[in-house]
CSV table of C-alpha atoms and ligand atoms in Angstrom, one decimal:
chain,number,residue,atom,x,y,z
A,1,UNK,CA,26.9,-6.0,0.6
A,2,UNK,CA,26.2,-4.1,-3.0
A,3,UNK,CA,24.5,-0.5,-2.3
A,4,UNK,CA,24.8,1.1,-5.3
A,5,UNK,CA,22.0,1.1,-7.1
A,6,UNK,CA,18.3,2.3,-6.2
A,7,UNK,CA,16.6,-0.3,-4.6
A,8,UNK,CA,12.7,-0.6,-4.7
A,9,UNK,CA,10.2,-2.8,-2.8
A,10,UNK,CA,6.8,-4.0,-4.2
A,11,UNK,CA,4.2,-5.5,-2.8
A,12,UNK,CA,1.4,-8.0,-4.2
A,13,UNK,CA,3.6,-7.9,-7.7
A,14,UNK,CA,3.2,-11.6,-9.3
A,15,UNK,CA,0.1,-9.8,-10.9
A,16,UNK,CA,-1.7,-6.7,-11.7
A,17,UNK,CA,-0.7,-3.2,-11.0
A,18,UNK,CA,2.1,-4.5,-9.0
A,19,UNK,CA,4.0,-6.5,-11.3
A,20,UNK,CA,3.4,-3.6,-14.2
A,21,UNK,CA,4.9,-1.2,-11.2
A,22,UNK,CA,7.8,-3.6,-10.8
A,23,UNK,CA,8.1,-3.7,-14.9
A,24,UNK,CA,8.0,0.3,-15.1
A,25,UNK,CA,10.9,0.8,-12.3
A,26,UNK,CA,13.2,-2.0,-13.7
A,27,UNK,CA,12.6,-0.1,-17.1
A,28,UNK,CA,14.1,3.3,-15.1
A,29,UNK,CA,17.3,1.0,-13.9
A,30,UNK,CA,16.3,0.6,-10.4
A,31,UNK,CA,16.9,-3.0,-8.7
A,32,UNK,CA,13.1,-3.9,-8.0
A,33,UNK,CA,12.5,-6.8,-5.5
A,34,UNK,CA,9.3,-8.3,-6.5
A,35,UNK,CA,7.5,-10.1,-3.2
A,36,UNK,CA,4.1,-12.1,-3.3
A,37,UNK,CA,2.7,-14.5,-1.2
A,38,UNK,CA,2.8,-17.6,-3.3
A,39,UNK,CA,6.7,-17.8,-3.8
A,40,UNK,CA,6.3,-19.8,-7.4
A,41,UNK,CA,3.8,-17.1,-8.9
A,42,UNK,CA,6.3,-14.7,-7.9
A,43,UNK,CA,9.2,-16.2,-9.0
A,44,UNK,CA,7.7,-16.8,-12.3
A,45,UNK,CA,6.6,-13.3,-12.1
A,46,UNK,CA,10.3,-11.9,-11.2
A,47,UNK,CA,12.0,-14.3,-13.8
A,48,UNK,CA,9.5,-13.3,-16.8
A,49,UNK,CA,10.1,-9.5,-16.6
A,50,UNK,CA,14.3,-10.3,-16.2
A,51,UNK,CA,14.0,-12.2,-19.0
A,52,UNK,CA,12.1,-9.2,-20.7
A,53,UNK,CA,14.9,-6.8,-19.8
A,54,UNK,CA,17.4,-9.1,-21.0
A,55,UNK,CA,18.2,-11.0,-17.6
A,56,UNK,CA,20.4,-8.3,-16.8
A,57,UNK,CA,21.3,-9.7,-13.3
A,58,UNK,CA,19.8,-8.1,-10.0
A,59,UNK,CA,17.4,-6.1,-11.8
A,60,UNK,CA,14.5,-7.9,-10.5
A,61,UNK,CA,14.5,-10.0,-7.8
A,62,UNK,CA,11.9,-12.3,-6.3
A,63,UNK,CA,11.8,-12.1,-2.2
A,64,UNK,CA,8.6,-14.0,-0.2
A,65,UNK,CA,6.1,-11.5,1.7
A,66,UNK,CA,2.4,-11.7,2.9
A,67,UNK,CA,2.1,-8.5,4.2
A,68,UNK,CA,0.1,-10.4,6.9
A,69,UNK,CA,2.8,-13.0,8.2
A,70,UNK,CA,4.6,-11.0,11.0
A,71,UNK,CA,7.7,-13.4,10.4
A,72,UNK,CA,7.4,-13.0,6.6
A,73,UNK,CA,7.5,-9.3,7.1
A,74,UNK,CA,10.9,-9.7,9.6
A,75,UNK,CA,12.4,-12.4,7.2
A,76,UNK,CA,11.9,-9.5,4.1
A,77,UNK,CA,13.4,-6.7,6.7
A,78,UNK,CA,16.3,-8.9,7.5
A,79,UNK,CA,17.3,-9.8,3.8
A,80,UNK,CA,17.1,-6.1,2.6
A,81,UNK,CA,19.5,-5.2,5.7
A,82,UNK,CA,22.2,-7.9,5.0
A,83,UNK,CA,21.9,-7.8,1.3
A,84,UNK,CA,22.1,-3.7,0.6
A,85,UNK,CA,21.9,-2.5,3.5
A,86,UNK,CA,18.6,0.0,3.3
A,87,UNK,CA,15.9,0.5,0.3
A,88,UNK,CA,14.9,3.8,-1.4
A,89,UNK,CA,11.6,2.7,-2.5
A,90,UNK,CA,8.5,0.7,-0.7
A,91,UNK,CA,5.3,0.3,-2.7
A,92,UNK,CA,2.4,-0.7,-0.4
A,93,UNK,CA,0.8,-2.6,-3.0
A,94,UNK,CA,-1.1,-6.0,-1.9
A,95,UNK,CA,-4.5,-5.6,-1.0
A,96,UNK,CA,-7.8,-8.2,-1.3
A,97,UNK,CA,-11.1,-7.2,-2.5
A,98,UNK,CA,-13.1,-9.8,-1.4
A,99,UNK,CA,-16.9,-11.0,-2.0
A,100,UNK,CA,-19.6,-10.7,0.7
A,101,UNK,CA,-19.7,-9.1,3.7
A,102,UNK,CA,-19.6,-10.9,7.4
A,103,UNK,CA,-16.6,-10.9,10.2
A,104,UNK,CA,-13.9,-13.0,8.6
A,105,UNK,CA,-14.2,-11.0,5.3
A,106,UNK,CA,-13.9,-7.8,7.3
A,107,UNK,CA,-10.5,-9.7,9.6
A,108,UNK,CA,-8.9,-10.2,6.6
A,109,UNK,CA,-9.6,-7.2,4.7
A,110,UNK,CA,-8.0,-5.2,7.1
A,111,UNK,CA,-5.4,-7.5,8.4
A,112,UNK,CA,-4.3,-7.6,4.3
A,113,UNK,CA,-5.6,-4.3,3.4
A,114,UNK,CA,-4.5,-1.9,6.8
A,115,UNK,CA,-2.0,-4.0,8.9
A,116,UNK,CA,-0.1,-5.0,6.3
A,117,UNK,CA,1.2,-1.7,5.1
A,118,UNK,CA,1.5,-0.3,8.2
A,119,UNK,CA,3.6,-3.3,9.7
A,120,UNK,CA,5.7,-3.6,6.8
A,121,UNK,CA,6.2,0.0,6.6
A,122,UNK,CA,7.1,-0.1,10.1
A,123,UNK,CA,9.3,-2.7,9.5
A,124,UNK,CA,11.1,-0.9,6.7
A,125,UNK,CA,11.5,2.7,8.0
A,126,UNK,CA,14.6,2.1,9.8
A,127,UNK,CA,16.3,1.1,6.8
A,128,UNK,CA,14.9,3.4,4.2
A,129,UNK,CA,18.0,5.8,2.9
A,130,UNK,CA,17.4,9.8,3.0
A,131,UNK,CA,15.1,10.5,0.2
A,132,UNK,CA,13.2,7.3,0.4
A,133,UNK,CA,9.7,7.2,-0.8
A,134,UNK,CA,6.5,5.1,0.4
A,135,UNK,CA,3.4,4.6,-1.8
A,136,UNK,CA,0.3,3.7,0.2
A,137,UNK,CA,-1.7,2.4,-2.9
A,138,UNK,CA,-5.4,2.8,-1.7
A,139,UNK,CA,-8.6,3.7,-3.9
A,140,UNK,CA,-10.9,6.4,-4.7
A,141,UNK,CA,-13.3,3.7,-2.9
A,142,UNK,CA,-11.6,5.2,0.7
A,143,UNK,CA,-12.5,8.4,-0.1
A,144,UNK,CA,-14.1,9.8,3.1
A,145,UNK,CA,-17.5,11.6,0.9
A,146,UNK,CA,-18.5,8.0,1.8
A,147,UNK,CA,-19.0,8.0,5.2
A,148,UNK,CA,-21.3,10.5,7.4
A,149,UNK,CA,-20.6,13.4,8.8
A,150,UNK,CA,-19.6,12.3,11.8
A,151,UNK,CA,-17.5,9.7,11.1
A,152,UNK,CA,-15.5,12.0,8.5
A,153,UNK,CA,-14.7,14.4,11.7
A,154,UNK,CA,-12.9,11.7,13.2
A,155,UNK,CA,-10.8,11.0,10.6
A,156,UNK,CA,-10.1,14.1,9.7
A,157,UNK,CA,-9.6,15.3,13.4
A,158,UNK,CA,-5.8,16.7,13.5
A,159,UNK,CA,-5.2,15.9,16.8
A,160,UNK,CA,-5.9,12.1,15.6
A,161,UNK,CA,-2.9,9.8,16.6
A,162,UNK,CA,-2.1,6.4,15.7
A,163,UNK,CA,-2.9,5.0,18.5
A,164,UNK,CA,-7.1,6.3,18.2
A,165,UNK,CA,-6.9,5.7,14.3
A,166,UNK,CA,-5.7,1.7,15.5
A,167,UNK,CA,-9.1,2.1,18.0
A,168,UNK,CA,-11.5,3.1,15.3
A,169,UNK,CA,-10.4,0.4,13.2
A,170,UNK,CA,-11.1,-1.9,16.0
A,171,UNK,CA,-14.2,0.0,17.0
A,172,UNK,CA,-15.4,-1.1,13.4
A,173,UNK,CA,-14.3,-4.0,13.7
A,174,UNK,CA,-16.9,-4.7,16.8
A,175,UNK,CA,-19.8,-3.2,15.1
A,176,UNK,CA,-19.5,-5.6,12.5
A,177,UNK,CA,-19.5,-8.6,15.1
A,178,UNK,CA,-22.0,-6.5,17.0
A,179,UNK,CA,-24.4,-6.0,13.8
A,180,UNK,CA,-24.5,-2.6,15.1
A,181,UNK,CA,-23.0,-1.0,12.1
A,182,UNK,CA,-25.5,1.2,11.3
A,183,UNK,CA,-25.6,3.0,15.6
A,184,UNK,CA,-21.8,5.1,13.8
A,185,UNK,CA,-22.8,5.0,10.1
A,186,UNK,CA,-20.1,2.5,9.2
A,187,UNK,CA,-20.3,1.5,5.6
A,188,UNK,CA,-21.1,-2.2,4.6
A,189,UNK,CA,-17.9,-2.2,3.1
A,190,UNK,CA,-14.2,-3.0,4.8
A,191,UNK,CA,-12.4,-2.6,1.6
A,192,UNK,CA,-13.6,1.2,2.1
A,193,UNK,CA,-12.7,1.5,5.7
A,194,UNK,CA,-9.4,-0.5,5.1
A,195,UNK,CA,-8.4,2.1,2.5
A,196,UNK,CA,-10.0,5.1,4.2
A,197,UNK,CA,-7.9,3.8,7.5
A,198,UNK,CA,-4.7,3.5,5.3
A,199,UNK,CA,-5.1,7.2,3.3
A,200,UNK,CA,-5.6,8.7,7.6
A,201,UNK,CA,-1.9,6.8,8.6
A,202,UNK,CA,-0.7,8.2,5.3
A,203,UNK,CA,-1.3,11.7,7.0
A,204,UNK,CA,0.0,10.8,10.3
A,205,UNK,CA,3.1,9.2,9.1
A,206,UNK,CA,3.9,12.0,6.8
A,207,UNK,CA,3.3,14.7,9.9
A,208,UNK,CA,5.9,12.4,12.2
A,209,UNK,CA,8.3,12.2,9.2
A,210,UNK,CA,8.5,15.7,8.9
A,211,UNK,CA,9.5,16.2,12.1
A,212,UNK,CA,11.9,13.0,12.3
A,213,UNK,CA,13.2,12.4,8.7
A,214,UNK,CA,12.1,15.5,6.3
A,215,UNK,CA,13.6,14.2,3.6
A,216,UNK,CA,11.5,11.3,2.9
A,217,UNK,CA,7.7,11.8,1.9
A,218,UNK,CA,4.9,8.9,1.9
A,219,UNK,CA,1.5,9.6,-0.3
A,220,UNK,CA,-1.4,7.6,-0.8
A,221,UNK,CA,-2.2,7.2,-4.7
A,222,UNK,CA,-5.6,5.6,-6.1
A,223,UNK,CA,-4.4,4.1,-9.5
A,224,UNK,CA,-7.7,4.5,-11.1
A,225,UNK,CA,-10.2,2.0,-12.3
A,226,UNK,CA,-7.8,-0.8,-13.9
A,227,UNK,CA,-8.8,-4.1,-15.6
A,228,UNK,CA,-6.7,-6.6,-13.2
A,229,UNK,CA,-8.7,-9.4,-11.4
A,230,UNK,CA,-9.7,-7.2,-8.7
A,231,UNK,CA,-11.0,-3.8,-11.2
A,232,UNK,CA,-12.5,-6.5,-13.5
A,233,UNK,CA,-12.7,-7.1,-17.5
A,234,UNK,CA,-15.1,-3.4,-17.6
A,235,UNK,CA,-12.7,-1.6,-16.2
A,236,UNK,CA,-11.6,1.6,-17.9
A,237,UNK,CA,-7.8,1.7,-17.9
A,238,UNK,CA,-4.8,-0.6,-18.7
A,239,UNK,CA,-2.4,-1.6,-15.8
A,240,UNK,CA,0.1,0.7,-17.7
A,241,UNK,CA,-1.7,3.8,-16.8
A,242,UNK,CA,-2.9,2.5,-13.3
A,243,UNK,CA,1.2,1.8,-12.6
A,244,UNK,CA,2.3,5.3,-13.8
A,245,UNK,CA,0.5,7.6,-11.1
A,246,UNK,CA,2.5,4.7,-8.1
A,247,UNK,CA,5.7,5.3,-10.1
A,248,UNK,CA,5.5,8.8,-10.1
A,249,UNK,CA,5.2,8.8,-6.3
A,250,UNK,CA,7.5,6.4,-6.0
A,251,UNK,CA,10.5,8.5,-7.3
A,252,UNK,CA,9.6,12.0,-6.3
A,253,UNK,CA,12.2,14.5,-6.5
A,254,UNK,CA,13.6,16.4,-3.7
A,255,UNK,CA,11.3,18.7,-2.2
A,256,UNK,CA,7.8,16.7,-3.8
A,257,UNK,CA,5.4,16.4,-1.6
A,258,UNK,CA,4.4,14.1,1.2
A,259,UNK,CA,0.9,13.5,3.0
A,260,UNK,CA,-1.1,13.8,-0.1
A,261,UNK,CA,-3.2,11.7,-1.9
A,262,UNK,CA,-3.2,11.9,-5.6
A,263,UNK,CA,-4.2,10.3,-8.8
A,264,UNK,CA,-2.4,10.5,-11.9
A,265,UNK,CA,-0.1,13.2,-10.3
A,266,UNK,CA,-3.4,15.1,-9.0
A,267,UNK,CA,-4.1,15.9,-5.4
A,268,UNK,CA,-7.8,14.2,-5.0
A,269,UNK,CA,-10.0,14.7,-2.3
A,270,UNK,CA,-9.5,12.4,1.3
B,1,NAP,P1,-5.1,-7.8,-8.0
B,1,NAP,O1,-4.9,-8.0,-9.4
B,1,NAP,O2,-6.2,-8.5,-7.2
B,1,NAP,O3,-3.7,-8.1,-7.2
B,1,NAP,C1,-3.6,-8.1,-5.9
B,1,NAP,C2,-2.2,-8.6,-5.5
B,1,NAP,O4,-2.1,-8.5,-4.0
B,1,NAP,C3,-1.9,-10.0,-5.9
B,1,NAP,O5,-0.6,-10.1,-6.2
B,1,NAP,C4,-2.2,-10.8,-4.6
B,1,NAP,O6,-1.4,-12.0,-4.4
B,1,NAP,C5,-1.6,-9.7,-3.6
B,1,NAP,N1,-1.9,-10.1,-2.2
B,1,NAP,C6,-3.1,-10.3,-1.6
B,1,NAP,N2,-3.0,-10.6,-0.3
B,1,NAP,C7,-1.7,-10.5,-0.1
B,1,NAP,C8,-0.9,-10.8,1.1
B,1,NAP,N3,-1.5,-11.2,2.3
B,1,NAP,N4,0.4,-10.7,1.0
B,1,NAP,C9,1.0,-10.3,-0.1
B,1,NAP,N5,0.4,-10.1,-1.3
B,1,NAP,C10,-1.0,-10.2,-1.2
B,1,NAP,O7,-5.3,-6.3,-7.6
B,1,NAP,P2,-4.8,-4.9,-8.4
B,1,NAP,O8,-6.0,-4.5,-9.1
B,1,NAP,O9,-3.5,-5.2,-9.1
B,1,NAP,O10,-4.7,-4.0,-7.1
B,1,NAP,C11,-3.4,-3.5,-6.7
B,1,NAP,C12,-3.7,-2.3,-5.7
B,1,NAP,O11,-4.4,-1.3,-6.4
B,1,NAP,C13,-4.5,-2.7,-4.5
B,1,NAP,O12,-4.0,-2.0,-3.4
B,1,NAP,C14,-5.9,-2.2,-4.9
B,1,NAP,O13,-6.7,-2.0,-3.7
B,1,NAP,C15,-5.6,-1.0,-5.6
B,1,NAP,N6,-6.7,-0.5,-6.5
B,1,NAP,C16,-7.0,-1.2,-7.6
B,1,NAP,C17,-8.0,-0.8,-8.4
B,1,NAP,C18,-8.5,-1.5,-9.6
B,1,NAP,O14,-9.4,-1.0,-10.3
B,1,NAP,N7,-7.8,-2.6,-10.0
B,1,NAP,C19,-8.7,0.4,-8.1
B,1,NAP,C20,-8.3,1.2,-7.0
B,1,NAP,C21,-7.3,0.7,-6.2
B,1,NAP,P3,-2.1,-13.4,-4.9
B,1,NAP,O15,-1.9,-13.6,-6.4
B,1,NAP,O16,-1.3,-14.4,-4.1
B,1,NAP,O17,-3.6,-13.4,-4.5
């Protein structure tokens, strides 16, 4: 088993943000394991930025994940354990935006969007070494100014524990097969709620993990508007600048903080 060196998980990394995430921790020396869902995008993906670094072996590594496969999740768990032993870094970074808006749009918006980070970070807490780092990557588009008043209480209520935040995702999940959307103010939108759901277990899992494991921190980070297939041709930033605000929470120094959400190394509003 080789532990040495500083081992980083990304998600959703064949393209986009992620792979230029995966490109600007391989440039810092960390070993980056570079999952996606279809295994020959991401092994093209994995084998194009080795080449790039001058296939320096085991500095980027392509490993199988959809973040909404239960037994994809485990198989990912069980390689990191036999192979190094434990990770340093995971970088919640798949997520679909997806057209329209009806019941199966909103099932797999959240299954891919919530779900996934929170089962794979589940999976992967065990095995994260002291001073491990999660990065929730979620969107200005969760922010809770969105949503009514109402609505932004719950949320926001401290005493809010996983298991209530898992019952208003499922309560919004109803309303949408209910059509009664509109009876809590829900917005037409469950790339909003997915990321809005994501930034409140962000909170939650940084409040358990400073009673349980204080040295590691987990922060939400919107990476801006970025011209990838999901931000569009329009969009007003470069994946280089959308990567760098995921990499800087990604290697935090002792003592950084945990529970925020930032953008560009900037608290920003929940
Ligand atoms: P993107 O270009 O659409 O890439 C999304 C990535 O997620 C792809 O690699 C995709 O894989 C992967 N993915 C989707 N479902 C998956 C699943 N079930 N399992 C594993 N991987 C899956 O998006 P992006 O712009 O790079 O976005 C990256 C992150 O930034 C997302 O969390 C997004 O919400 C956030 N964000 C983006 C913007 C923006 O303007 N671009 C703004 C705010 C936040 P396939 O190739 O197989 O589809």
């Amino acid at each position: 088993m080789e532990q040495t060196r500083t081992t980083a998980i990304v998600t959703g990394a064949n393209r986009g943000i992620g792979l230029e995430v995966c490109r600007q921790l391989a440039g810092r020396g960390l070993r980056v394991v570079l999952t996606a869902r279809n295994a020959e995008a991401g092994r093209a993906a994995a084998a194009a930025l080795a080449a790039k670094r001058g296939g320096e072996a085991g500095m980027v590594e392509f490993h199988p994940l959809d973040v909404t496969d239960g037994a994809s999740i485990e198989a990912l768990a069980g390689h990191v354990r036999r192979r190094w032993g434990g990770l340093d870094m995971l970088v919640n970074n798949a997520a679909v935006s997806l057209e329209g808006f009806n019941p199966e749009v909103v099932r797999r918006t959240l299954a891919t969007n919530f779900f996934g980070p929170l089962r794979l970070t589940d999976a992967l807490l065990p095995l994260l070494r002291d001073h491990g780092r999660i990065v929730m990557v979620s969107s200005g588009m969760g922010e809770l100014s969105a949503f009514p008043r109402e609505l932004r209480a719950v949320f926001l209520d401290p005493a809010l524990g996983r298991e209530s935040l898992l019952e208003l995702v499922e309560r919004f999940g109803r309303a949408v097969e209910t059509d009664t959307l509109r009876a809590d103010g829900w917005p037409r939108s469950a790339y909003r709620v997915a990321k809005a759901a994501l930034n409140a277990h962000t909170r939650l899992l940084a409040a358990e993990l400073r009673r349980t494991r204080p040295t590691l921190a987990v922060n939400a980070v919107c990476p801006g508007w970025v011209r990838t297939d999901m931000g569009g041709r329009w969009a007003a930033r470069g994946v280089a600048k959308g990567a760098e605000g995921i990499v800087w929470a990604a290697t935090l120094p002792a003592g950084g903080p945990s529970g925020g959400f930032f953008r560009d190394g900037r608290p920003i509003p929940w």
